[in-house]
Coordinates of C-alpha atoms and ligand atoms in Angstrom, one line a residue:
M1 CA 63.2 51.6 114.7
C2 CA 62.9 55.2 115.8
K3 CA 66.0 57.2 116.5
S4 CA 67.3 57.4 120.0
I5 CA 67.1 60.8 121.8
I6 CA 70.3 61.5 123.6
I7 CA 70.5 64.6 125.8
L8 CA 73.6 66.2 127.3
G9 CA 72.5 68.1 130.5
I10 CA 74.6 70.9 132.0
E11 CA 74.0 72.3 135.5
S12 CA 76.0 75.3 137.0
S13 CA 73.4 77.4 138.9
C14 CA 75.2 77.4 142.3
D15 CA 78.3 75.6 143.5
D16 CA 78.0 72.2 141.8
T17 CA 79.3 71.8 138.2
S18 CA 77.5 68.9 136.7
A19 CA 77.0 67.1 133.4
A20 CA 74.8 64.1 132.5
I21 CA 73.8 62.0 129.6
I22 CA 70.2 60.8 129.3
K23 CA 69.2 58.4 126.5
N24 CA 65.5 58.0 125.9
G25 CA 64.8 59.1 129.5
K26 CA 67.3 56.7 131.0
K27 CA 70.4 57.9 132.8
L28 CA 73.7 56.8 131.3
S29 CA 76.0 59.1 133.4
N30 CA 75.7 61.9 135.9
I31 CA 79.0 63.6 137.0
I32 CA 79.0 66.2 139.8
G33 CA 82.0 68.3 140.6
S34 CA 81.4 69.9 144.0
Q35 CA 83.3 73.0 145.2
K36 CA 84.9 72.6 148.6
I37 CA 86.3 76.2 148.6
H38 CA 83.1 77.7 150.1
E39 CA 83.2 75.7 153.3
Q40 CA 85.7 78.1 154.9
Y41 CA 83.5 81.1 154.1
G42 CA 80.3 79.9 155.7
G43 CA 78.4 80.2 152.4
V44 CA 78.8 80.2 148.6
V45 CA 81.0 83.1 147.4
P46 CA 79.6 83.9 143.9
E47 CA 82.9 85.0 142.3
L48 CA 84.8 81.9 143.5
A49 CA 81.9 79.7 142.4
S50 CA 82.0 81.2 138.9
R51 CA 85.7 80.7 138.6
A52 CA 85.5 77.1 139.8
H53 CA 82.8 76.3 137.2
Q54 CA 85.2 77.6 134.5
Q55 CA 87.8 75.2 135.6
N56 CA 85.5 72.2 136.1
I57 CA 83.1 72.4 133.2
V58 CA 85.3 70.9 130.4
P59 CA 86.6 67.9 132.5
V60 CA 83.1 67.2 134.0
V61 CA 81.4 67.2 130.5
Q62 CA 84.2 65.0 129.1
Q63 CA 83.8 62.5 132.0
A64 CA 80.0 62.4 131.6
I65 CA 80.3 61.6 127.9
Q66 CA 83.1 59.0 128.5
E67 CA 81.2 57.3 131.3
S68 CA 78.0 57.1 129.2
G69 CA 79.7 55.1 126.5
I70 CA 78.3 57.2 123.7
N71 CA 80.1 59.3 121.1
K72 CA 79.6 63.1 121.3
N73 CA 78.4 63.0 117.7
Q74 CA 75.4 60.9 118.8
I75 CA 74.1 63.7 121.1
S76 CA 70.7 65.0 119.9
A77 CA 70.6 68.3 122.0
V78 CA 72.2 70.1 124.9
A79 CA 70.0 71.1 127.8
F80 CA 71.3 73.7 130.3
T81 CA 70.1 75.5 133.4
R82 CA 69.1 79.0 132.4
G83 CA 68.1 80.0 136.0
P84 CA 67.3 80.7 138.8
G85 CA 70.7 80.8 140.4
L86 CA 73.8 82.9 140.7
L87 CA 74.4 84.9 137.5
G88 CA 78.1 84.4 137.3
S89 CA 77.7 80.6 137.8
L90 CA 74.8 80.3 135.3
L91 CA 76.8 82.2 132.6
V92 CA 79.4 79.5 132.6
G93 CA 76.9 76.7 131.8
V94 CA 74.9 78.8 129.4
S95 CA 77.9 79.9 127.4
F96 CA 79.3 76.3 127.4
A97 CA 76.0 74.8 126.2
K98 CA 75.6 77.4 123.4
S99 CA 79.2 76.8 122.1
F100 CA 78.8 73.1 122.3
G101 CA 75.5 73.3 120.4
L102 CA 77.1 75.5 117.7
A103 CA 80.1 73.3 117.4
L104 CA 78.1 70.1 116.9
D105 CA 75.3 71.8 115.0
I106 CA 72.6 70.5 117.4
P107 CA 69.7 72.3 119.1
I108 CA 69.9 73.7 122.6
I109 CA 67.2 73.6 125.3
D110 CA 66.9 76.1 128.2
V111 CA 65.8 74.5 131.5
N112 CA 64.3 76.1 134.7
H113 CA 66.4 74.6 137.6
M114 CA 63.3 74.3 139.8
Q115 CA 61.4 72.3 137.1
G116 CA 64.5 70.1 136.9
H117 CA 64.3 69.3 140.6
I118 CA 60.7 68.2 140.1
L119 CA 61.3 66.1 136.9
A120 CA 64.1 64.3 138.7
H121 CA 61.3 61.9 139.7
F122 CA 61.1 60.8 136.0
I123 CA 64.7 59.7 135.5
K124 CA 64.8 56.0 134.5
E125 CA 67.8 53.9 135.7
K126 CA 69.2 50.6 134.8
N127 CA 68.1 47.8 137.1
K128 CA 65.8 50.0 139.1
I129 CA 62.0 50.0 139.3
Y130 CA 60.5 53.0 137.6
N131 CA 57.6 54.2 139.7
P132 CA 57.1 58.0 139.1
P133 CA 54.3 60.1 140.5
K134 CA 51.0 60.2 138.6
F135 CA 49.6 63.5 137.3
P136 CA 48.4 65.7 138.8
F137 CA 50.7 65.5 141.9
L138 CA 51.9 67.9 144.5
C139 CA 55.7 68.6 144.8
L140 CA 57.3 70.2 147.8
T141 CA 60.5 71.7 146.3
V142 CA 62.9 72.5 149.1
S143 CA 66.4 73.8 148.4
G144 CA 69.0 76.3 149.5
G145 CA 67.3 79.1 147.6
H146 CA 63.6 78.0 147.3
T147 CA 60.7 76.5 149.1
Q148 CA 57.7 75.9 146.9
I149 CA 54.6 73.8 146.7
V150 CA 53.9 73.1 143.1
K151 CA 50.9 71.4 141.5
V152 CA 52.3 69.4 138.6
N153 CA 49.7 68.8 135.9
D154 CA 52.0 67.3 133.3
Y155 CA 55.7 67.0 132.5
L156 CA 55.9 70.7 131.5
D157 CA 52.8 72.1 133.2
F158 CA 53.5 73.5 136.6
E159 CA 51.3 75.7 138.9
L160 CA 53.0 77.4 141.9
I161 CA 50.5 77.3 144.8
G162 CA 52.7 78.2 147.7
E163 CA 56.2 79.6 148.4
T164 CA 58.4 81.2 151.0
I165 CA 58.0 84.9 151.7
D166 CA 61.5 85.2 153.1
D167 CA 64.2 82.5 153.7
A168 CA 64.2 79.0 152.1
A169 CA 64.0 75.8 154.1
G170 CA 67.7 75.0 153.2
E171 CA 68.7 78.5 154.4
A172 CA 66.9 77.8 157.7
F173 CA 69.0 74.6 158.1
D174 CA 72.2 76.3 157.0
K175 CA 71.8 79.5 159.1
S176 CA 70.9 77.5 162.2
A177 CA 74.0 75.4 161.6
K178 CA 76.1 78.5 161.3
I179 CA 74.7 79.8 164.7
L180 CA 75.8 76.4 166.1
G181 CA 79.3 77.0 164.7
M182 CA 79.0 74.4 161.9
K183 CA 80.6 74.5 158.4
Y184 CA 78.6 75.3 155.2
P185 CA 76.4 73.7 154.1
G186 CA 75.1 72.9 157.5
G187 CA 71.9 71.1 156.5
P188 CA 73.5 67.6 156.3
L189 CA 75.3 68.2 159.6
I190 CA 72.1 69.1 161.4
D191 CA 70.5 66.0 160.0
K192 CA 73.4 63.8 161.2
N193 CA 73.4 65.3 164.7
A194 CA 69.6 65.1 164.9
Q195 CA 69.5 61.3 164.5
N196 CA 70.1 60.6 168.2
G197 CA 68.6 63.7 169.7
N198 CA 65.2 64.4 171.3
P199 CA 63.0 66.4 168.8
Y200 CA 60.9 67.7 171.7
A201 CA 63.8 68.9 173.9
F202 CA 63.4 72.6 172.9
T203 CA 60.6 74.5 171.1
F204 CA 60.9 77.5 168.9
G205 CA 58.5 80.2 167.6
I206 CA 56.1 78.9 164.9
P207 CA 55.4 81.3 162.0
K208 CA 51.9 82.4 161.2
V209 CA 51.6 82.8 157.4
D210 CA 48.4 82.8 155.4
G211 CA 47.5 80.2 152.8
L212 CA 50.1 77.9 151.5
N213 CA 53.1 80.3 151.9
F214 CA 56.0 79.7 154.2
S215 CA 58.2 81.9 156.4
F216 CA 61.5 80.8 158.1
S217 CA 63.1 84.1 159.1
G218 CA 61.3 84.2 162.5
L219 CA 62.4 80.7 163.3
K220 CA 66.0 81.6 162.6
T221 CA 65.8 84.7 164.9
S222 CA 64.1 82.6 167.6
I223 CA 66.9 80.0 167.4
L224 CA 69.6 82.8 167.5
Y225 CA 68.1 84.3 170.7
F226 CA 67.6 80.9 172.3
I227 CA 71.2 80.0 171.8
Q228 CA 72.6 83.4 172.9
K229 CA 70.5 83.3 176.1
N230 CA 71.6 79.8 177.0
L231 CA 75.3 80.4 176.1
K232 CA 75.3 83.3 178.7
E233 CA 74.2 80.9 181.4
N234 CA 76.3 78.0 180.2
P235 CA 79.2 78.5 177.8
N236 CA 79.2 74.8 177.0
F237 CA 75.4 74.7 176.2
I238 CA 75.9 73.9 172.5
R239 CA 78.5 71.2 173.1
H240 CA 76.4 69.5 175.9
N241 CA 73.1 69.6 174.0
L242 CA 74.1 69.5 170.3
E243 CA 72.0 66.4 169.4
D244 CA 68.9 67.7 171.1
I245 CA 69.3 71.2 169.7
C246 CA 69.7 69.8 166.1
S247 CA 66.8 67.4 166.5
S248 CA 64.5 70.2 167.8
I249 CA 65.5 72.6 165.0
Q250 CA 65.0 69.9 162.4
H251 CA 61.6 68.9 163.9
S252 CA 60.5 72.6 163.8
I253 CA 61.4 73.0 160.1
I254 CA 59.8 69.7 159.1
N255 CA 56.6 70.7 161.0
I256 CA 56.3 73.9 159.1
L257 CA 56.8 72.1 155.8
I258 CA 54.5 69.2 156.5
N259 CA 51.7 71.4 157.8
K260 CA 51.5 73.4 154.6
L261 CA 51.7 70.2 152.5
E262 CA 48.8 68.8 154.4
K263 CA 46.8 72.0 153.8
A264 CA 47.7 71.9 150.1
S265 CA 46.5 68.3 149.8
E266 CA 43.2 69.1 151.5
Q267 CA 42.7 72.2 149.2
T268 CA 43.5 70.4 146.0
Q269 CA 42.2 67.0 147.0
I270 CA 45.4 65.5 145.6
N271 CA 47.1 62.7 147.5
E272 CA 50.0 62.0 145.2
V273 CA 52.7 63.9 147.0
A274 CA 56.4 64.2 146.1
I275 CA 59.4 66.1 147.5
A276 CA 62.4 67.4 145.6
G277 CA 65.5 69.6 146.1
G278 CA 68.5 69.5 148.4
V279 CA 66.4 69.4 151.7
S280 CA 64.5 66.3 150.4
A281 CA 67.8 64.5 151.3
N282 CA 66.9 65.2 155.0
S283 CA 66.3 61.9 156.8
G284 CA 63.7 63.4 159.2
L285 CA 61.7 64.8 156.3
R286 CA 61.9 61.6 154.3
N287 CA 60.6 59.5 157.3
R288 CA 57.9 62.0 158.1
L289 CA 56.6 61.9 154.6
K290 CA 56.6 58.1 154.6
Q291 CA 54.5 58.2 157.8
M292 CA 51.9 60.3 155.9
E293 CA 51.2 57.3 153.7
K294 CA 49.7 55.6 156.7
T295 CA 48.0 58.5 158.5
H296 CA 46.7 60.4 155.4
N297 CA 46.4 57.8 152.8
W298 CA 49.0 59.7 150.6
K299 CA 51.1 58.1 148.0
T300 CA 54.5 59.6 148.5
Y301 CA 57.5 59.9 146.2
I302 CA 61.1 60.6 147.5
P303 CA 64.0 60.9 145.0
P304 CA 67.2 58.9 145.5
F305 CA 69.8 60.9 147.3
S306 CA 71.8 61.5 144.2
Y307 CA 68.9 63.4 142.6
C308 CA 68.0 65.5 145.7
T309 CA 70.9 68.0 145.6
D310 CA 71.9 69.8 142.4
N311 CA 72.7 67.5 139.5
A312 CA 72.6 67.6 135.7
A313 CA 70.6 64.4 135.2
M314 CA 67.5 66.4 136.3
I315 CA 68.3 69.1 133.7
A316 CA 68.8 66.4 131.0
I317 CA 65.5 64.7 131.8
T318 CA 63.7 68.1 131.6
G319 CA 65.5 68.7 128.3
Y320 CA 64.3 65.3 127.1
Y321 CA 60.6 66.2 127.7
K322 CA 61.1 69.6 126.1
Y323 CA 62.8 67.9 123.1
L324 CA 59.8 65.6 122.7
N325 CA 57.6 68.8 122.8
N326 CA 59.9 70.6 120.2
E327 CA 60.7 73.3 122.8
F328 CA 64.1 74.6 121.7
C329 CA 65.7 78.0 122.3
S330 CA 67.9 80.2 120.1
Q331 CA 71.5 81.2 120.4
E332 CA 70.2 84.7 121.6
I333 CA 69.2 83.2 125.0
T334 CA 70.7 84.6 128.1
A335 CA 71.0 83.4 131.7
N336 CA 68.2 84.6 134.1
A337 CA 69.2 84.6 137.8
R338 CA 65.6 85.2 138.8
L339 CA 63.8 82.9 136.4
K340 CA 60.2 82.1 137.6
L341 CA 58.7 78.7 137.6
Ligands
KG4_401 O1 69.0 71.8 145.7 P1 70.3 72.1 146.3 O2 71.5 71.2 146.2 O3 70.8 73.5 145.8 C1 70.0 74.6 145.6 O4 69.3 74.6 144.5 O5 69.9 75.5 146.5 O6 70.0 72.4 147.9 C2 71.0 72.7 148.8 C3 70.4 72.8 150.2 C4 71.4 73.4 151.2 O7 70.7 74.4 152.0 C5 71.7 72.2 152.1 O8 72.0 72.5 153.4 C6 70.4 71.4 152.0 O9 70.0 71.5 150.7 N1 70.6 70.0 152.4 C7 70.0 69.4 153.5 C8 70.4 68.1 153.5 N2 71.2 67.8 152.4 C9 71.3 69.0 151.7 N3 69.3 70.0 154.5 C10 68.9 69.2 155.5 N4 69.3 67.9 155.6 C11 70.0 67.3 154.6 N5 70.3 66.0 154.7
ZN402 ZN1 68.8 73.1 143.4

């Protein structure tokens, strides 16, 4: 029988410290240590994130190994997020992975965080049906720092065909939430409040951007002016209309995303369509994508909630495919905050 491939994945690009074990493509554990400290600052504070990763990394890795039921000497390779992300945060995961690799004398594998989000669709799980997208497929990758449309030709063959020219979709959610006085990250709070609101109650400016690229900064300004104007007339405007405001904001963001995805599908003639990244946890986006199956004859793929936001299982699965391809890196490797797809 051939030898099992066991990958330890490490993710520390932003404010989640995560470690996971994947055996032959199947998840055995996926531990995520989130950092609550940033809530009070209205966004991630890089210095505090880096320090919290330092404190969390050893216990998180220990727990991932323990929960997986394997012994650390069985690990075939360590995969880690090289970038993109916050440099001080990335450095913790990169240094840890290098030391772990040296100590156990096993290879290390550098992973691009955005590729990880996409390959989250290929994580196998016990007692769950495995139904990944078929190549080539389109993936809308929407997170706090990125908004991209990627043509995925194979496990490790990606073509960036559209991206944001300013803010990311997650930022549009978070900044809108901040204008409404909500805590960071505001995306999930907008989602929650939007559930019972009217998506057509208010309308905001729609960006005009060529091709498959996105822009969200105009929408943010339009929301800011709208709120300021209404607060002048009625100081309780937000409180009295919160559900409708959230629902309308969410509807505008989803419209921008879906319109471009539709265009991408037309241009490429691909109707296998996936979403990935933190914003793919948004219930409105998930429902809208499902509707496209009926109206556009798409086959759509939505990751389970646990693989939408940052996690190390997605890094480990990418490491697994790189391992199969003999793509390892040397101990000279450094973190790259602006790593491209
Ligand atoms: O992928 P991710 O965990 O981290 C980055 O790589 O950036 O994405 C985080 C982003 C945040 O902007 C957060 O507000 C957003 O994902 N997010 C959501 C939801 N859950 C997370 N946005 C809208 N609705 C949600 N349910
Ligand atoms: Zn991410």
